[in-house]
Short mmCIF file of C-alpha atoms and ligand atoms in Angstrom, two decimals:
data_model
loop_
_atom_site.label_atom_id
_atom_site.label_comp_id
_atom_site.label_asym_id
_atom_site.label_seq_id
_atom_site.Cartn_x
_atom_site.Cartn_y
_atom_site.Cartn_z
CA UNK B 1 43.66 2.11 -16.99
CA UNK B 2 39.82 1.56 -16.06
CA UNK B 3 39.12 1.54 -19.29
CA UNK B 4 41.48 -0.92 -20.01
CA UNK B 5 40.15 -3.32 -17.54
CA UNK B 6 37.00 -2.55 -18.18
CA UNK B 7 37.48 -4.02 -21.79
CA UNK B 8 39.25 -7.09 -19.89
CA UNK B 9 36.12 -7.94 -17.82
CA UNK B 10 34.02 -7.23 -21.04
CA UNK B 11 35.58 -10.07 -22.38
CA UNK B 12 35.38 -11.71 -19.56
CA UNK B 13 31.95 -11.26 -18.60
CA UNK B 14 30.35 -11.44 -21.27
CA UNK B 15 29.39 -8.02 -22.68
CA UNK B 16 28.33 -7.77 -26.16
CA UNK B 17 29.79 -5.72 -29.05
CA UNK B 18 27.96 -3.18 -29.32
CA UNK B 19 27.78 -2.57 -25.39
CA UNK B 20 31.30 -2.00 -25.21
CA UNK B 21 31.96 0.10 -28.48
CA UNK B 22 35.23 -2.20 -29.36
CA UNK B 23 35.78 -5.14 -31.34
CA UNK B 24 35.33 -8.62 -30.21
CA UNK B 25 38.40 -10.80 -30.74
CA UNK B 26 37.14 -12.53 -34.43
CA UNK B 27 37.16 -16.00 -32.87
CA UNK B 28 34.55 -14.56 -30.54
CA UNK B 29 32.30 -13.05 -32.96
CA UNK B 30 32.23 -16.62 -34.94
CA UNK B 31 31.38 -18.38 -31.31
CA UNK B 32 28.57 -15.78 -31.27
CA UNK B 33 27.38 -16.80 -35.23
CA UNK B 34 27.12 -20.16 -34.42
CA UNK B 35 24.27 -19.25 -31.44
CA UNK B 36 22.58 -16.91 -32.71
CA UNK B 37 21.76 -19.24 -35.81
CA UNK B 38 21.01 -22.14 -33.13
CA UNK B 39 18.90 -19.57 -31.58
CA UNK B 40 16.98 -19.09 -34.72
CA UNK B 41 16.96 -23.28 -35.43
CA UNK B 42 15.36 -23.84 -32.01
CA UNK B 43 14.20 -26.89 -32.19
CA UNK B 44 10.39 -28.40 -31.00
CA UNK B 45 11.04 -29.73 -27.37
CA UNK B 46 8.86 -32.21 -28.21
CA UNK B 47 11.65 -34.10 -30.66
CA UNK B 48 14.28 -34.43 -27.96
CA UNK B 49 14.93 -36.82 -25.25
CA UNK B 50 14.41 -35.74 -21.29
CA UNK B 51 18.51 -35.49 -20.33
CA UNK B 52 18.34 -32.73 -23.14
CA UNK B 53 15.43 -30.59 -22.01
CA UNK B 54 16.46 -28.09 -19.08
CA UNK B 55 13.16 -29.36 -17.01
CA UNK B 56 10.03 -31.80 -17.37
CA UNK B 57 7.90 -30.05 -19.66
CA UNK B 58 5.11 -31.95 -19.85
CA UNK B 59 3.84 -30.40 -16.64
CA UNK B 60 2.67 -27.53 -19.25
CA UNK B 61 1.50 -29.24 -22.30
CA UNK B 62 -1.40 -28.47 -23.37
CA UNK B 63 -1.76 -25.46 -21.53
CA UNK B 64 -2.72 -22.11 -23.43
CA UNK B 65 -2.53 -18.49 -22.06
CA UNK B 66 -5.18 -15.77 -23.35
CA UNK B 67 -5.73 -12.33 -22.85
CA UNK B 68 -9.52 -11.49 -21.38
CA UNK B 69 -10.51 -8.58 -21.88
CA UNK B 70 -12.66 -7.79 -18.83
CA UNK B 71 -13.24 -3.45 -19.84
CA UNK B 72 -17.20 -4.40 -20.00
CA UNK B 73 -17.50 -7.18 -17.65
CA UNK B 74 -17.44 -6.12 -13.69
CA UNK B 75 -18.50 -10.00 -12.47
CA UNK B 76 -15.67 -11.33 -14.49
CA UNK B 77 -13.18 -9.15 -13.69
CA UNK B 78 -13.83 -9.71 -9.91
CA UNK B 79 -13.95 -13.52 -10.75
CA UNK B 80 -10.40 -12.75 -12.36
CA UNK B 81 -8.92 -10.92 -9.36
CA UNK B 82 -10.10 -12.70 -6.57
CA UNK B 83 -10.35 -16.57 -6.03
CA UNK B 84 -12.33 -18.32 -8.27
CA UNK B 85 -14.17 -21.46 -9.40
CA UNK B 86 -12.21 -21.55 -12.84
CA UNK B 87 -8.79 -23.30 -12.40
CA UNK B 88 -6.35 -20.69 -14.03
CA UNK B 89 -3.38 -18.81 -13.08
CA UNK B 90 -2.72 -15.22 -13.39
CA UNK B 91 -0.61 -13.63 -15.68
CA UNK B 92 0.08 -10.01 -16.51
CA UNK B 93 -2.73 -7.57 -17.11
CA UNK B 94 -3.03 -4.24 -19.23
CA UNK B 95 -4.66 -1.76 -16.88
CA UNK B 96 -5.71 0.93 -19.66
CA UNK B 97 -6.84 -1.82 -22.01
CA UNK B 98 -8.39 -3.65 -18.89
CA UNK B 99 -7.27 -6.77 -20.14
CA UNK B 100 -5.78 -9.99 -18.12
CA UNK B 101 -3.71 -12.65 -19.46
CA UNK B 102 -4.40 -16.29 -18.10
CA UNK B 103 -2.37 -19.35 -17.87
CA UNK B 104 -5.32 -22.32 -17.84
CA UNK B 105 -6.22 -25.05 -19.96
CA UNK B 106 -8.35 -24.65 -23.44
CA UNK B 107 -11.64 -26.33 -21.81
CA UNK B 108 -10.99 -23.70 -18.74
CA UNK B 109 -11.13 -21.22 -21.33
CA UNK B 110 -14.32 -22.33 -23.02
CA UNK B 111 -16.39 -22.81 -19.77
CA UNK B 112 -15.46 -19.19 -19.32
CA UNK B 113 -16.64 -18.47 -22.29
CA UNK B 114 -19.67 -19.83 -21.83
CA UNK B 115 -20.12 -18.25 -18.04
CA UNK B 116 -18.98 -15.05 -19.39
CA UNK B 117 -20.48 -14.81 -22.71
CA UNK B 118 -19.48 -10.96 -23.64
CA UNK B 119 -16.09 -12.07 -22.48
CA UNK B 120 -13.26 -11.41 -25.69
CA UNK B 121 -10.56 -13.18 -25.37
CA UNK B 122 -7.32 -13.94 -28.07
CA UNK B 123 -5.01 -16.64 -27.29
CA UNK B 124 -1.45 -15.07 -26.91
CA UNK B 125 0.81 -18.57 -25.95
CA UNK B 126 -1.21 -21.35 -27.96
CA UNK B 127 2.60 -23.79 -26.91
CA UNK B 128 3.26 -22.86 -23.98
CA UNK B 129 5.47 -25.95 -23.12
CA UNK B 130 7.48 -24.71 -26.31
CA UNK B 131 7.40 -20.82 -25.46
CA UNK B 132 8.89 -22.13 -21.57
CA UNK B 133 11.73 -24.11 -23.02
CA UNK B 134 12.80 -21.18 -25.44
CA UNK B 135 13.34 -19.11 -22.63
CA UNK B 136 16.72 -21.47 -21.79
CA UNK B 137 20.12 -21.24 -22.97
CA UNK B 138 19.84 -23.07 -26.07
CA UNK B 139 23.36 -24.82 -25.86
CA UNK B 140 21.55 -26.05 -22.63
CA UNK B 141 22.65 -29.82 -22.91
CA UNK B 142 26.19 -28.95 -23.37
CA UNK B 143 26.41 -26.47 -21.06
CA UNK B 144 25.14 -28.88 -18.66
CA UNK B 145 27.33 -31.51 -19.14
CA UNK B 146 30.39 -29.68 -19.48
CA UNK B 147 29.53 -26.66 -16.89
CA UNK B 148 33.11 -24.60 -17.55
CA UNK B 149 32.34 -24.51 -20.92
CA UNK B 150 30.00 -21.73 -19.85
CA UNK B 151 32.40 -19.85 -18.74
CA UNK B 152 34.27 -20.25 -21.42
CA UNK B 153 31.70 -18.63 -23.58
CA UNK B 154 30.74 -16.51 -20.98
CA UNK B 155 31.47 -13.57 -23.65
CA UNK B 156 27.69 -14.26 -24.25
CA UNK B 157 26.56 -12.99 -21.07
CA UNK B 158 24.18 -11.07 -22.28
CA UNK B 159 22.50 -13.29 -24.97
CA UNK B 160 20.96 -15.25 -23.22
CA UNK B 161 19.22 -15.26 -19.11
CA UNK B 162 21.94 -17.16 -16.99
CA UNK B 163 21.45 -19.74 -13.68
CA UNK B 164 22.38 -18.38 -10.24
CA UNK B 165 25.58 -19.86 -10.57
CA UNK B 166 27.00 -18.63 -13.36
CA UNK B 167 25.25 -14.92 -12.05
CA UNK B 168 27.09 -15.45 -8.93
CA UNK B 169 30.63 -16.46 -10.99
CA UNK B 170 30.25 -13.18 -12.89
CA UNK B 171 29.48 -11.44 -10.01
CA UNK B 172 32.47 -12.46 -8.33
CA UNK B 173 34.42 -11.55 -11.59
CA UNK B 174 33.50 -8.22 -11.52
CA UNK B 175 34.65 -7.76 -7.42
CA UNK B 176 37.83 -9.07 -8.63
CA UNK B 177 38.47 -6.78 -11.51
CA UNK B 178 36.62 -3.76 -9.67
CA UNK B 179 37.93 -3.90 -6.24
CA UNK B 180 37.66 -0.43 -5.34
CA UNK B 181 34.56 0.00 -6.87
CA UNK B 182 32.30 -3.27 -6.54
CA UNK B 183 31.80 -4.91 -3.08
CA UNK B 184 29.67 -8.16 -2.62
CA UNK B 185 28.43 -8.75 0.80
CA UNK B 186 26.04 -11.72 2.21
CA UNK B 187 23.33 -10.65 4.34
CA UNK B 188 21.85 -13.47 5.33
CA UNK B 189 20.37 -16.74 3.80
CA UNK B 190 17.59 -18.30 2.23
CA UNK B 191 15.39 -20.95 3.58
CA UNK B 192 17.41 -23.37 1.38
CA UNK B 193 20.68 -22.10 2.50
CA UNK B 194 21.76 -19.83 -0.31
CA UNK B 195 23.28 -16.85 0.15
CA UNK B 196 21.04 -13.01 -0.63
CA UNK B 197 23.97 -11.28 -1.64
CA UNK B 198 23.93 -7.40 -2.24
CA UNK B 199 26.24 -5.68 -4.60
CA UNK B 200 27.58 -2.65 -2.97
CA UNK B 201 28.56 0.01 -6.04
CA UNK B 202 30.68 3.30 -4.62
CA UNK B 203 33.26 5.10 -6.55
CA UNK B 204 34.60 7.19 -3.41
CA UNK B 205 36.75 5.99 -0.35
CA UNK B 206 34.01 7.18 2.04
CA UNK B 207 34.05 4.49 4.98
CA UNK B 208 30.97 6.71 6.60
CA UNK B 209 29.15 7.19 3.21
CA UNK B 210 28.17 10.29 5.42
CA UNK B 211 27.41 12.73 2.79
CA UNK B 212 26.49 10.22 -0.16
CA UNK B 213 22.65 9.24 -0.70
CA UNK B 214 22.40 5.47 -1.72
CA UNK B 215 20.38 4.06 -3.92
CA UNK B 216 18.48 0.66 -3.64
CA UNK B 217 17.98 -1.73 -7.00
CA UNK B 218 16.58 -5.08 -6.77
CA UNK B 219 14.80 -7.31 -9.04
CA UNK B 220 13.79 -11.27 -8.90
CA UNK B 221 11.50 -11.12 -5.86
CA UNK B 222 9.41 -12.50 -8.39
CA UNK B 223 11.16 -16.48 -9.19
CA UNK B 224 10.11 -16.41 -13.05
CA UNK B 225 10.71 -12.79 -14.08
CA UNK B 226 14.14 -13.37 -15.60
CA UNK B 227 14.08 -10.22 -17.38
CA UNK B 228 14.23 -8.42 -13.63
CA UNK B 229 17.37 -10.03 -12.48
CA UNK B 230 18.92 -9.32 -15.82
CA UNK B 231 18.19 -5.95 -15.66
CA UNK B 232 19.23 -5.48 -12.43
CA UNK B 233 23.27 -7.44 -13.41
CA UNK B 234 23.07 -5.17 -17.18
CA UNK B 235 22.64 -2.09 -14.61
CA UNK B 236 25.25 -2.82 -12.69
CA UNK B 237 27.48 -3.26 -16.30
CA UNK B 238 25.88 -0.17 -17.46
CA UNK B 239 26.81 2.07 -14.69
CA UNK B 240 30.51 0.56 -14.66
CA UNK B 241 30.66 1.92 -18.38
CA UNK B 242 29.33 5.01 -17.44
CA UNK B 243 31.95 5.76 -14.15
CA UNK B 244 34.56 4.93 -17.11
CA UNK B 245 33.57 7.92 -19.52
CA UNK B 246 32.64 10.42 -16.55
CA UNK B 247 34.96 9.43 -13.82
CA UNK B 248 33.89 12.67 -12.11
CA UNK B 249 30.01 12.27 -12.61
CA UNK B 250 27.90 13.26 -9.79
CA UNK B 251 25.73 10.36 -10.05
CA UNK B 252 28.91 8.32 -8.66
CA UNK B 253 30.11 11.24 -6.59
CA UNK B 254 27.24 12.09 -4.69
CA UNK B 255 25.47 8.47 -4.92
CA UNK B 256 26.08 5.16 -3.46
CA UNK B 257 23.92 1.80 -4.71
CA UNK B 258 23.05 -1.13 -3.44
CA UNK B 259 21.81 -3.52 -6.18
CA UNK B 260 20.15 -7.01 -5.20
CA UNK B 261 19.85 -8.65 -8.23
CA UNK B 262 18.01 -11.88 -7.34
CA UNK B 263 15.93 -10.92 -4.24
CA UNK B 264 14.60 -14.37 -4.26
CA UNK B 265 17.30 -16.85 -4.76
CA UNK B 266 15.79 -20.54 -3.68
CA UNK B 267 12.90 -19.53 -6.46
CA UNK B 268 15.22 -18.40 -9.27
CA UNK B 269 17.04 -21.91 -9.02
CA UNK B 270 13.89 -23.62 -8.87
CA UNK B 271 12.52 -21.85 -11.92
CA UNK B 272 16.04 -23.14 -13.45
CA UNK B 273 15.36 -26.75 -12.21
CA UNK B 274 12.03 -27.54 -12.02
CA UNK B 275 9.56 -25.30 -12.92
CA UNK B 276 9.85 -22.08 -15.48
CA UNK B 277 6.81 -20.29 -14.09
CA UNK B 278 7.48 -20.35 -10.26
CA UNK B 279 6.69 -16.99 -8.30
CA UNK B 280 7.31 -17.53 -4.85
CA UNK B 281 10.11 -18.48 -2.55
CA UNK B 282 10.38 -22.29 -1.49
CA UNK B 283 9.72 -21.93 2.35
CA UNK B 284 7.75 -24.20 4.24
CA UNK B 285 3.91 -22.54 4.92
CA UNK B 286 1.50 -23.67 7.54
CA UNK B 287 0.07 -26.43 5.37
CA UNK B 288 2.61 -29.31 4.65
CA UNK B 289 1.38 -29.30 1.20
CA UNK B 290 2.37 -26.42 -0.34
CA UNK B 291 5.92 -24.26 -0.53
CA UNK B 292 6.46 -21.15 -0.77
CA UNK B 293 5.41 -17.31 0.71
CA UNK B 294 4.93 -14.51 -1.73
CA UNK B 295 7.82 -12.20 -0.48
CA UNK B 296 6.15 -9.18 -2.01
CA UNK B 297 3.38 -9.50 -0.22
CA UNK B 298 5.59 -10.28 3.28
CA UNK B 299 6.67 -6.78 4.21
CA UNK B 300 5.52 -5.08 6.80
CA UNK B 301 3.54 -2.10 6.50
CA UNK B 302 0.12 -2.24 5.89
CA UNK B 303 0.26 -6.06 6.04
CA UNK B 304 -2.88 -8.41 6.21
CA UNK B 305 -3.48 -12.14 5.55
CA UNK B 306 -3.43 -12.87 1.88
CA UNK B 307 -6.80 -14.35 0.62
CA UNK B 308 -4.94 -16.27 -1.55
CA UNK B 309 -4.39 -19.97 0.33
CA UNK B 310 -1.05 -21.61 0.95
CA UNK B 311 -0.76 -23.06 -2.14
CA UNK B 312 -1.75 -20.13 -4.03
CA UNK B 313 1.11 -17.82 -5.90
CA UNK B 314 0.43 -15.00 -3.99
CA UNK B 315 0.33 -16.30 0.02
CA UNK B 316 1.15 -13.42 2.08
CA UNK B 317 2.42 -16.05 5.12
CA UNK B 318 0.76 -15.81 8.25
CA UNK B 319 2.52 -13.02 9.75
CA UNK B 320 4.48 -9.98 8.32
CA UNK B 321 8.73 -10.68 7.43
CA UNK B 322 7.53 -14.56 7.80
CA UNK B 323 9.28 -14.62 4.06
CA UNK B 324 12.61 -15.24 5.43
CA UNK B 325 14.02 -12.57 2.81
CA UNK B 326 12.20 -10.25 4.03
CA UNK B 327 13.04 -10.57 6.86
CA UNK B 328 17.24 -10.72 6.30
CA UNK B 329 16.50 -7.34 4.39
CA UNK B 330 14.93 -5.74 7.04
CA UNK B 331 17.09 -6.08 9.33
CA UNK B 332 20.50 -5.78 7.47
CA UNK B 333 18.88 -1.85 6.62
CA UNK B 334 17.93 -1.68 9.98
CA UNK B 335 21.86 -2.53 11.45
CA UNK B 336 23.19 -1.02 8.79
CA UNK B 337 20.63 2.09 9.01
CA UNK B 338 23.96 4.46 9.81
CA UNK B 339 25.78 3.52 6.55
CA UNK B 340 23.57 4.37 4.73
CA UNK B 341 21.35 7.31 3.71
CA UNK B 342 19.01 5.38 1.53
CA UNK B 343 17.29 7.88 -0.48
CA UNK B 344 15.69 5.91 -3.84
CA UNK B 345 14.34 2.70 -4.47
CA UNK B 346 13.80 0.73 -7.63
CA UNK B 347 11.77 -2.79 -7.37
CA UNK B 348 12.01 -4.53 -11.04
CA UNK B 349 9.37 -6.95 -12.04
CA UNK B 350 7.51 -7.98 -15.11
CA UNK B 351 5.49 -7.44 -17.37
CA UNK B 352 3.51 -4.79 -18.52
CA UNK B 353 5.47 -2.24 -19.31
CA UNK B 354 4.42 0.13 -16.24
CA UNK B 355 6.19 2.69 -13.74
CA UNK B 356 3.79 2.03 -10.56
CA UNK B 357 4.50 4.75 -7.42
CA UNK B 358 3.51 4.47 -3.67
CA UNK B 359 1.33 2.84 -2.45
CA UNK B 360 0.08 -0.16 -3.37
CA UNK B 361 -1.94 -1.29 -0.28
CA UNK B 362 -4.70 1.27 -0.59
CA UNK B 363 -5.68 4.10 -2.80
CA UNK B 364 -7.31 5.83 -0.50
CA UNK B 365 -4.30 6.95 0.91
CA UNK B 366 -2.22 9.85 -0.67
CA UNK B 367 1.57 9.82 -0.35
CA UNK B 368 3.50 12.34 0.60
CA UNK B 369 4.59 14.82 -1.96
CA UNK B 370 3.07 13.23 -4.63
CA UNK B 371 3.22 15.42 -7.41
CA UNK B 372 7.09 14.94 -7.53
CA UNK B 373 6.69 11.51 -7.20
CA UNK B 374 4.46 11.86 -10.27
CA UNK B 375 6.43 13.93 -12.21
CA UNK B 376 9.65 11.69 -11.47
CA UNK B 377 7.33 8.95 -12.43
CA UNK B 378 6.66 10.58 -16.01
CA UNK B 379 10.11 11.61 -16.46
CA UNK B 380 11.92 7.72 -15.96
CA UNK B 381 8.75 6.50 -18.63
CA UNK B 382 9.55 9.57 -20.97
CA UNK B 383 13.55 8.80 -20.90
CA UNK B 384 12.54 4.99 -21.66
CA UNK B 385 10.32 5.97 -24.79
CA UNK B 386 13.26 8.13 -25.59
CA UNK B 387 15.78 5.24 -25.31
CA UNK B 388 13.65 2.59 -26.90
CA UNK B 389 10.28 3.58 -28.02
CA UNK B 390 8.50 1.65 -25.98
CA UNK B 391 5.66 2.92 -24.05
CA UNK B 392 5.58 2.96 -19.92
CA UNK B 393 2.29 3.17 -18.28
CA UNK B 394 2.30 5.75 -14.95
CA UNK B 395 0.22 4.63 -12.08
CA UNK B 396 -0.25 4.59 -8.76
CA UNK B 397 0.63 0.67 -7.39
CA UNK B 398 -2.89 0.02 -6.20
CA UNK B 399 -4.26 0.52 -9.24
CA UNK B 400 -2.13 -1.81 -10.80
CA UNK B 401 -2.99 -4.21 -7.69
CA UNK B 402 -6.61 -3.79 -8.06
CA UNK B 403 -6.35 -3.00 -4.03
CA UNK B 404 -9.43 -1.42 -4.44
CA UNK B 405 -11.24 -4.18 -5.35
CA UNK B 406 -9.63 -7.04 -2.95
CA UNK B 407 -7.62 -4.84 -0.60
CA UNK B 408 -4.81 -7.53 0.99
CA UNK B 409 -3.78 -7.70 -3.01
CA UNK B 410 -1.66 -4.71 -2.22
CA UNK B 411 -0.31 -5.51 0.89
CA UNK B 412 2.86 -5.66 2.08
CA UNK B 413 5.03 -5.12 -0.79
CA UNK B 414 8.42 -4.02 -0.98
CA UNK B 415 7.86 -0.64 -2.55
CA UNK B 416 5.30 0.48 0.22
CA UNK B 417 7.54 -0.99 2.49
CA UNK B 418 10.76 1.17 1.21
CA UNK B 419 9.10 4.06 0.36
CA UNK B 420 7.30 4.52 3.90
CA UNK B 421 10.31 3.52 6.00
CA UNK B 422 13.31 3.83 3.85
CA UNK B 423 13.40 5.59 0.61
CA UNK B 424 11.96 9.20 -0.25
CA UNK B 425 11.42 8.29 -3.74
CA UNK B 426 10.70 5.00 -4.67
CA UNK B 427 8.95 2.96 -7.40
CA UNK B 428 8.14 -0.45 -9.11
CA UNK B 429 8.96 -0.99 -12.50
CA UNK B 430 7.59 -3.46 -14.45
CA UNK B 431 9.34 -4.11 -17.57
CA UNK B 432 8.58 -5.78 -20.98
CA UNK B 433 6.98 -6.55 -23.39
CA UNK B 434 3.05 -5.71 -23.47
CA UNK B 435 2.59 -8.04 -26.25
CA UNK B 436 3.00 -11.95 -26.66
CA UNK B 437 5.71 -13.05 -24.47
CA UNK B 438 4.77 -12.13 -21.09
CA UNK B 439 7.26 -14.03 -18.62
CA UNK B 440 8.61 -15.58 -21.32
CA UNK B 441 10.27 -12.95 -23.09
CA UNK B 442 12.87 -14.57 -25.16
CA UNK B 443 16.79 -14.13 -24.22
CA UNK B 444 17.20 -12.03 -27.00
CA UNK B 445 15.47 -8.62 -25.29
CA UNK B 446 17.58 -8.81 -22.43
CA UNK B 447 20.45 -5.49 -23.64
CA UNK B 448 17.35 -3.63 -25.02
CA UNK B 449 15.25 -4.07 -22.12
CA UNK B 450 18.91 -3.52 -19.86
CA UNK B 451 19.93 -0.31 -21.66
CA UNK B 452 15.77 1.62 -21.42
CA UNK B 453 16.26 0.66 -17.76
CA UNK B 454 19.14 1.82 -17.39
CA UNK B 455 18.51 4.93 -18.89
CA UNK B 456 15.50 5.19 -16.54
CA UNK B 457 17.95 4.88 -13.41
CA UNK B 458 20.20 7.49 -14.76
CA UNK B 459 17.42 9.78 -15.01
CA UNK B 460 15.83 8.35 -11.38
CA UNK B 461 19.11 9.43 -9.97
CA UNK B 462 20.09 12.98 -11.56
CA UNK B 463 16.48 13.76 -10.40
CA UNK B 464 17.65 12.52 -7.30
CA UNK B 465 20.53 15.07 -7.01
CA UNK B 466 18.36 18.36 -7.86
CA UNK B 467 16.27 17.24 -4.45
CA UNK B 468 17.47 19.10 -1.47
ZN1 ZN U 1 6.72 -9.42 -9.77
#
């Protein structure tokens, strides 16, 4: 019977072929033909007219990104961390390869070159206006004229990243078809009025969830790190699959999860409607100029002021839970604090390709039982290269934040946050690629990057079980 209507919502929702081990209705599999060979005829945004571009993309023509490679170079990578007189923004960086990539104009780029003159650099995005409007459906237009057509087609799920609407239609889907397994709940709202919705996964009447540990999944804090939210929602598919083979699996047995698939909901839709590369939330700051806190850097432990200014991506807010999701998070664990034992955590970002572990403010600072947080650490990167064959970076967070260098760069995250309050083993993951893409890693990762993280969680969580 599950089974059955698990192959119902597949079709339904959107899963994919091969995700579901059954045959696509033939009809379906043509509809799927016809995009993947649009896909591959993507056309130069610069040959269409403005109603059939997603946003205005002229905000990033002529705008480059380039990896600098800072290994040799102490003043520049301090330049590159903290604020600076070059006008760039920051991108990923490898932290074994010590390299940074850089969002900035090519005349940036040269004057750097010419401060900085042992600096290597390659440029990884020479279009970036192009690479941004790649990263949209590419039946955009029609989609957007006709918006049930999407649903529809919404046998694609998968393909391609999706708009909070259509994520919150499938969503709803899957509480419909799921009833006794899938529960959405609003707990609270955004600055713009949208609803933070959590997706409450638990196989087991258990009104107390008294003997069950949960565990916490979220991704999107981050507005333009698609690949997050759609790991989070292929997760949640993933783990539906998996109660269907092994009904009696202690993973759903013993564990309950709460997954918050777009953490940051105002700056997902904005990075949908106005601008691709968008980090923070859209909340008014101190300075009626500029939008938008850095809700990773909002929680409160270990919080200080940002350096960065109001305007800058990654504005702490003048006070701790100021981000107002934050803030609804904290206190829906702390009324809720009896339902649940929250035991793991999982924060997806991108990119980089790294499992980071507590803590992130300060390295100076040792967490408790560390070498199993290590070990856990090695084991979810092991299971990915196992899945995939992709390589995961271990770290510890601050290294990854460079808190060492500029302290408040590592303060008051999420996973410090969680792990010192909340969770006894938690971690940030940030997922692909390591190569060219960087936030704009194309539609067509988004099951391979799903099923290594998935994989990951499994292993997080049977881990989980052997701790008493
Ligand atoms: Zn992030």
């Amino acid at each position: 019977m599950l089974l059955h209507k698990l192959w119902l919502a597949g079709v339904i929702l959107g899963a994919s072929q091969s995700a579901l081990g059954l045959k696509l209705p033939h009809s379906l599999l043509a509809l799927q033909n016809v995009f993947s060979l649009q896909q591959a005829l993507c056309p130069h945004y610069s040959s269409l007219s403005s109603h059939e571009l997603p946003i205005d993309l002229g905000q990033y023509s002529g705008e480059i990104v380039a990896r600098l490679d800072y290994s040799n170079d102490h003043q520049l990578k301090k330049a590159l961390m903290g604020r600076s007189i070059f006008k760039f923004k920051k991108w990923g960086k490898n932290n074994v390869l010590q390299t940074m990539d850089v969002q900035l104009h090519p005349d940036t780029l040269q004057d750097m070159a010419h401060q900085f003159p042992n600096m290597k650099y390659e440029v990884i995005i020479d279009d970036l206006a192009q690479k941004v409007y790649e990263t949209y459906p590419q039946h955009w237009a029609s989609s957007k004229l006709n918006p049930t057509r999407m649903n529809v087609f919404s046998e694609l799920f998968f393909k391609e990243y999706r708009p909070l609407e259509t994520i919150n239609a499938w969503l709803n889907i899957l509480q419909e078809t799921f009833p006794n397994q899938i529960k959405l709940e609003t707990i609270g709202y955004t600055h713009e009025n949208r609803p933070l919705q959590v997706v409450h996964f638990s196989t087991e009447a258990d009104p107390d969830h008294s003997d069950k540990r949960t565990v916490v999944i979220t991704g999107g804090i981050h507005a333009r790190e698609w690949i997050s939210v759609s790991s989070v929602l292929y997760s949640i598919y993933e783990l539906l699959q998996y109660y269907s083979a092994n009904p009696d699996s202690s993973i759903l047995s013993r564990l309950d999860f709460l997954f918050i698939p777009v953490f940051n909901p105002d700056g997902y839709e904005y990075t949908w409607s106005s601008d691709r590369l968008w980090r923070k939330n859209r909340q008014e700051t101190v300075n009626p100029n500029c939008l938008g806190i850095d809700i990773d850097h909002s929680f409160d432990f270990h919080w200080t002021r940002s350096s960065d200014w109001e305007c800058g991506e990654e504005y702490s807010g003048e006070k701790p839970f100021e981000a107002l999701e934050s803030k609804v998070w904290d206190e829906y664990l702390n009324a809720t604090n009896e339902n649940h034992n929250i035991y793991g955590f999982i924060d997806l970002h991108s990119y980089s390709q790294e499992v980071l572990y507590p803590y992130a403010y300060s390295c100076a600072n040792q967490p408790r039982d560390e070498e199993n947080l290590i070990e856990l650490a090695y084991g979810i990167s092991k299971t990915i290269r196992q899945e995939s064959g992709k390589n995961y970076n271990v770290m510890p967070a601050c290294v990854d934040k460079d808190a060492d260098l500029i302290p408040d760069l590592g303060a008051g995250s999420s996973l410090d946050f969680m792990y010192h309050n909340k969770a006894y083993r938690a971690y940030q993951l940030k997922l692909r690629d390591s190569g060219s893409h960087g936030f704009l890693l194309p539609g067509k990762y988004i099951e391979p990057v799903g099923k290594e993280i998935f994989a990951g969680i499994k292993y997080f969580c049977i881990f989980i079980l052997g701790d008493d």
